[in-house]
Amino acid sequence: MQSAEQPTAVIFDVGRVLYDWDPRFLYRRLIEDDRALDAFLADVLTHDWHFQHDAGRDFADTSAELIARFPQHRELIGHWGPRFLDSIGDPMPGMHALVEELDARGVPLFAITNFSHEFWPSFRAREAAMFDRFRDVVVSGDEKLVKPDPAIYRLALDRFGLRPGEAVFIDDNAANIEAAAAMGIVALHFTDVGTLRPQLAGLGLPVAA
């Protein structure tokens, strides 16, 4: 659903939109056997388990629970917190140039990210050259609200000072896009920068298509 308003601001997701992310980036350094790596990520360190951090739980608590279930993997589980940044890969191709272009042309930039309140500060500091271009970032772990809960979009719009139709929201997760669109936000399902650029230009934003 799109608004009749002219969107003037862009709200980005972070993981798999601005930066690649996959637990495999870390654990392939620690588990040499591919089958053992696949099993560990499928059965032990799952996305559902990590999602608890995005929702605001502390790693000390979640790791203790997981180690109690899988004591043989204590050491591997223990790496997730202190080495979380190793699970974040390279910038997504072309996306940082797009952010720089929007910023240079005065487009207000924001983000809504499902991200641990414990892991975000060190990542934000490491990538200050990127995130200093953003006027504000809503971090799920700080708010204890996660996408696609409509409450996190309402909170973000209020904090950013935007009406729904003034914002373009970009996310790689279809459920997150559907939730934003249901609120009247112009929502674009991210696949790659080559697809995104003409979509933004078509909405009247000052980017090269």
Tab-separated table of N, CA, C and O in Angstrom, residues 40-90:
chain	number	residue	atom	x	y	z
A	40	PHE	N	25.463	-27.614	13.477
A	40	PHE	CA	25.527	-26.679	14.603
A	40	PHE	C	24.588	-25.497	14.382
A	40	PHE	O	23.858	-25.083	15.295
A	41	LEU	N	24.572	-24.955	13.167
A	41	LEU	CA	23.733	-23.787	12.886
A	41	LEU	C	22.266	-24.161	12.732
A	41	LEU	O	21.385	-23.340	12.990
A	42	ALA	N	21.999	-25.393	12.349
A	42	ALA	CA	20.604	-25.822	12.202
A	42	ALA	C	19.978	-26.217	13.525
A	42	ALA	O	18.784	-25.984	13.751
A	43	ASP	N	20.777	-26.798	14.427
A	43	ASP	CA	20.225	-27.410	15.633
A	43	ASP	C	20.564	-26.685	16.931
A	43	ASP	O	19.843	-26.817	17.915
A	44	VAL	N	21.654	-25.945	16.945
A	44	VAL	CA	22.127	-25.332	18.200
A	44	VAL	C	21.989	-23.817	18.119
A	44	VAL	O	21.085	-23.219	18.700
A	45	LEU	N	22.869	-23.184	17.395
A	45	LEU	CA	22.843	-21.732	17.307
A	45	LEU	C	21.919	-21.316	16.156
A	45	LEU	O	22.355	-20.980	15.067
A	46	THR	N	20.637	-21.358	16.431
A	46	THR	CA	19.629	-21.123	15.408
A	46	THR	C	19.256	-19.645	15.336
A	46	THR	O	19.506	-18.867	16.256
A	47	HIS	N	18.603	-19.272	14.247
A	47	HIS	CA	18.107	-17.899	14.111
A	47	HIS	C	17.060	-17.600	15.181
A	47	HIS	O	17.002	-16.470	15.698
A	48	ASP	N	16.223	-18.567	15.507
A	48	ASP	CA	15.212	-18.343	16.549
A	48	ASP	C	15.870	-18.061	17.895
A	48	ASP	O	15.389	-17.214	18.664
A	49	TRP	N	16.959	-18.767	18.197
A	49	TRP	CA	17.657	-18.495	19.454
A	49	TRP	C	18.239	-17.088	19.438
A	49	TRP	O	18.074	-16.319	20.390
A	50	HIS	N	18.905	-16.722	18.345
A	50	HIS	CA	19.507	-15.385	18.280
A	50	HIS	C	18.452	-14.285	18.312
A	50	HIS	O	18.697	-13.189	18.832
A	51	PHE	N	17.269	-14.551	17.792
A	51	PHE	CA	16.203	-13.540	17.744
A	51	PHE	C	15.872	-13.012	19.140
A	51	PHE	O	15.413	-11.879	19.292
A	52	GLN	N	16.142	-13.820	20.159
A	52	GLN	CA	15.916	-13.363	21.527
A	52	GLN	C	16.764	-12.130	21.852
A	52	GLN	O	16.330	-11.256	22.608
A	53	HIS	N	17.955	-12.050	21.287
A	53	HIS	CA	18.812	-10.881	21.519
A	53	HIS	C	18.214	-9.650	20.854
A	53	HIS	O	18.225	-8.552	21.429
A	54	ASP	N	17.690	-9.831	19.656
A	54	ASP	CA	17.021	-8.717	18.979
A	54	ASP	C	15.839	-8.209	19.801
A	54	ASP	O	15.508	-7.024	19.762
A	55	ALA	N	15.209	-9.127	20.531
A	55	ALA	CA	14.041	-8.762	21.336
A	55	ALA	C	14.413	-8.170	22.692
A	55	ALA	O	13.540	-7.801	23.474
A	56	GLY	N	15.710	-8.111	22.991
A	56	GLY	CA	16.135	-7.423	24.198
A	56	GLY	C	16.722	-8.285	25.291
A	56	GLY	O	17.096	-7.771	26.351
A	57	ARG	N	16.822	-9.606	25.075
A	57	ARG	CA	17.405	-10.465	26.107
A	57	ARG	C	18.922	-10.360	26.104
A	57	ARG	O	19.554	-10.107	25.075
A	58	ASP	N	19.528	-10.579	27.254
A	58	ASP	CA	20.976	-10.513	27.400
A	58	ASP	C	21.625	-11.829	26.985
A	58	ASP	O	21.100	-12.917	27.275
A	59	PHE	N	22.794	-11.705	26.367
A	59	PHE	CA	23.528	-12.892	25.935
A	59	PHE	C	23.892	-13.784	27.112
A	59	PHE	O	23.903	-15.013	26.989
A	60	ALA	N	24.188	-13.215	28.258
A	60	ALA	CA	24.541	-14.036	29.425
A	60	ALA	C	23.419	-15.009	29.767
A	60	ALA	O	23.670	-16.163	30.132
A	61	ASP	N	22.181	-14.555	29.637
A	61	ASP	CA	21.027	-15.406	29.952
A	61	ASP	C	20.761	-16.426	28.858
A	61	ASP	O	20.566	-17.616	29.138
A	62	THR	N	20.749	-15.974	27.615
A	62	THR	CA	20.432	-16.897	26.523
A	62	THR	C	21.521	-17.940	26.340
A	62	THR	O	21.232	-19.102	26.022
A	63	SER	N	22.772	-17.549	26.531
A	63	SER	CA	23.863	-18.513	26.360
A	63	SER	C	23.854	-19.552	27.474
A	63	SER	O	24.112	-20.738	27.224
A	64	ALA	N	23.539	-19.137	28.699
A	64	ALA	CA	23.468	-20.101	29.807
A	64	ALA	C	22.395	-21.146	29.532
A	64	ALA	O	22.596	-22.344	29.782
A	65	GLU	N	21.261	-20.704	29.017
A	65	GLU	CA	20.180	-21.640	28.699
A	65	GLU	C	20.594	-22.601	27.588
A	65	GLU	O	20.299	-23.805	27.649
A	66	LEU	N	21.271	-22.056	26.570
A	66	LEU	CA	21.658	-22.900	25.440
A	66	LEU	C	22.754	-23.883	25.833
A	66	LEU	O	22.736	-25.049	25.417
A	67	ILE	N	23.683	-23.434	26.653
A	67	ILE	CA	24.753	-24.327	27.120
A	67	ILE	C	24.184	-25.441	27.990
A	67	ILE	O	24.666	-26.588	27.949
A	68	ALA	N	23.150	-25.142	28.751
A	68	ALA	CA	22.507	-26.185	29.560
A	68	ALA	C	21.914	-27.273	28.672
A	68	ALA	O	21.890	-28.448	29.042
A	69	ARG	N	21.452	-26.899	27.490
A	69	ARG	CA	20.882	-27.874	26.545
A	69	ARG	C	21.965	-28.590	25.748
A	69	ARG	O	21.817	-29.765	25.401
A	70	PHE	N	23.043	-27.874	25.458
A	70	PHE	CA	24.110	-28.426	24.608
A	70	PHE	C	25.469	-28.192	25.280
A	70	PHE	O	26.298	-27.426	24.772
A	71	PRO	N	25.713	-28.839	26.396
A	71	PRO	CA	26.968	-28.572	27.124
A	71	PRO	C	28.212	-28.905	26.317
A	71	PRO	O	29.275	-28.318	26.551
A	72	GLN	N	28.098	-29.821	25.375
A	72	GLN	CA	29.257	-30.187	24.555
A	72	GLN	C	29.692	-29.045	23.640
A	72	GLN	O	30.797	-29.053	23.105
A	73	HIS	N	28.808	-28.039	23.459
A	73	HIS	CA	29.121	-26.910	22.586
A	73	HIS	C	29.356	-25.622	23.380
A	73	HIS	O	29.245	-24.520	22.826
A	74	ARG	N	29.684	-25.766	24.642
A	74	ARG	CA	29.870	-24.582	25.497
A	74	ARG	C	30.829	-23.554	24.874
A	74	ARG	O	30.525	-22.366	24.824
A	75	GLU	N	31.965	-24.025	24.419
A	75	GLU	CA	32.963	-23.084	23.906
A	75	GLU	C	32.469	-22.365	22.654
A	75	GLU	O	32.618	-21.141	22.517
A	76	LEU	N	31.854	-23.120	21.745
A	76	LEU	CA	31.361	-22.509	20.511
A	76	LEU	C	30.256	-21.502	20.792
A	76	LEU	O	30.238	-20.399	20.225
A	77	ILE	N	29.327	-21.846	21.660
A	77	ILE	CA	28.239	-20.925	22.010
A	77	ILE	C	28.815	-19.654	22.644
A	77	ILE	O	28.357	-18.541	22.362
A	78	GLY	N	29.818	-19.831	23.470
A	78	GLY	CA	30.406	-18.706	24.170
A	78	GLY	C	31.030	-17.666	23.265
A	78	GLY	O	31.177	-16.501	23.653
A	79	HIS	N	31.389	-18.039	22.042
A	79	HIS	CA	31.993	-17.095	21.108
A	79	HIS	C	30.975	-16.100	20.543
A	79	HIS	O	31.377	-15.039	20.054
A	80	TRP	N	29.688	-16.446	20.568
A	80	TRP	CA	28.698	-15.630	19.855
A	80	TRP	C	28.656	-14.191	20.359
A	80	TRP	O	28.647	-13.249	19.560
A	81	GLY	N	28.656	-13.997	21.662
A	81	GLY	CA	28.591	-12.646	22.193
A	81	GLY	C	29.833	-11.822	21.905
A	81	GLY	O	29.770	-10.784	21.234
A	82	PRO	N	30.992	-12.249	22.376
A	82	PRO	CA	32.203	-11.432	22.184
A	82	PRO	C	32.658	-11.320	20.737
A	82	PRO	O	33.373	-10.377	20.388
A	83	ARG	N	32.246	-12.261	19.887
A	83	ARG	CA	32.690	-12.227	18.493
A	83	ARG	C	31.540	-11.987	17.521
A	83	ARG	O	31.641	-12.288	16.327
A	84	PHE	N	30.458	-11.401	18.009
A	84	PHE	CA	29.298	-11.212	17.143
A	84	PHE	C	29.634	-10.414	15.885
A	84	PHE	O	29.110	-10.701	14.800
A	85	LEU	N	30.497	-9.426	15.985
A	85	LEU	CA	30.805	-8.601	14.815
A	85	LEU	C	31.434	-9.406	13.687
A	85	LEU	O	31.371	-9.003	12.523
A	86	ASP	N	32.009	-10.577	14.025
A	86	ASP	CA	32.557	-11.435	12.979
A	86	ASP	C	31.464	-12.110	12.159
A	86	ASP	O	31.768	-12.727	11.122
A	87	SER	N	30.221	-12.027	12.606
A	87	SER	CA	29.109	-12.569	11.812
A	87	SER	C	28.570	-11.548	10.814
A	87	SER	O	27.695	-11.873	10.017
A	88	ILE	N	29.085	-10.330	10.875
A	88	ILE	CA	28.662	-9.277	9.949
A	88	ILE	C	29.687	-9.197	8.833
A	88	ILE	O	30.873	-8.977	9.069
A	89	GLY	N	29.214	-9.392	7.619
A	89	GLY	CA	30.109	-9.437	6.478
A	89	GLY	C	30.344	-8.073	5.858
A	89	GLY	O	30.234	-7.025	6.506
A	90	ASP	N	30.628	-8.093	4.580
A	90	ASP	CA	30.938	-6.869	3.848
A	90	ASP	C	29.686	-6.017	3.647
A	90	ASP	O	28.552	-6.515	3.745
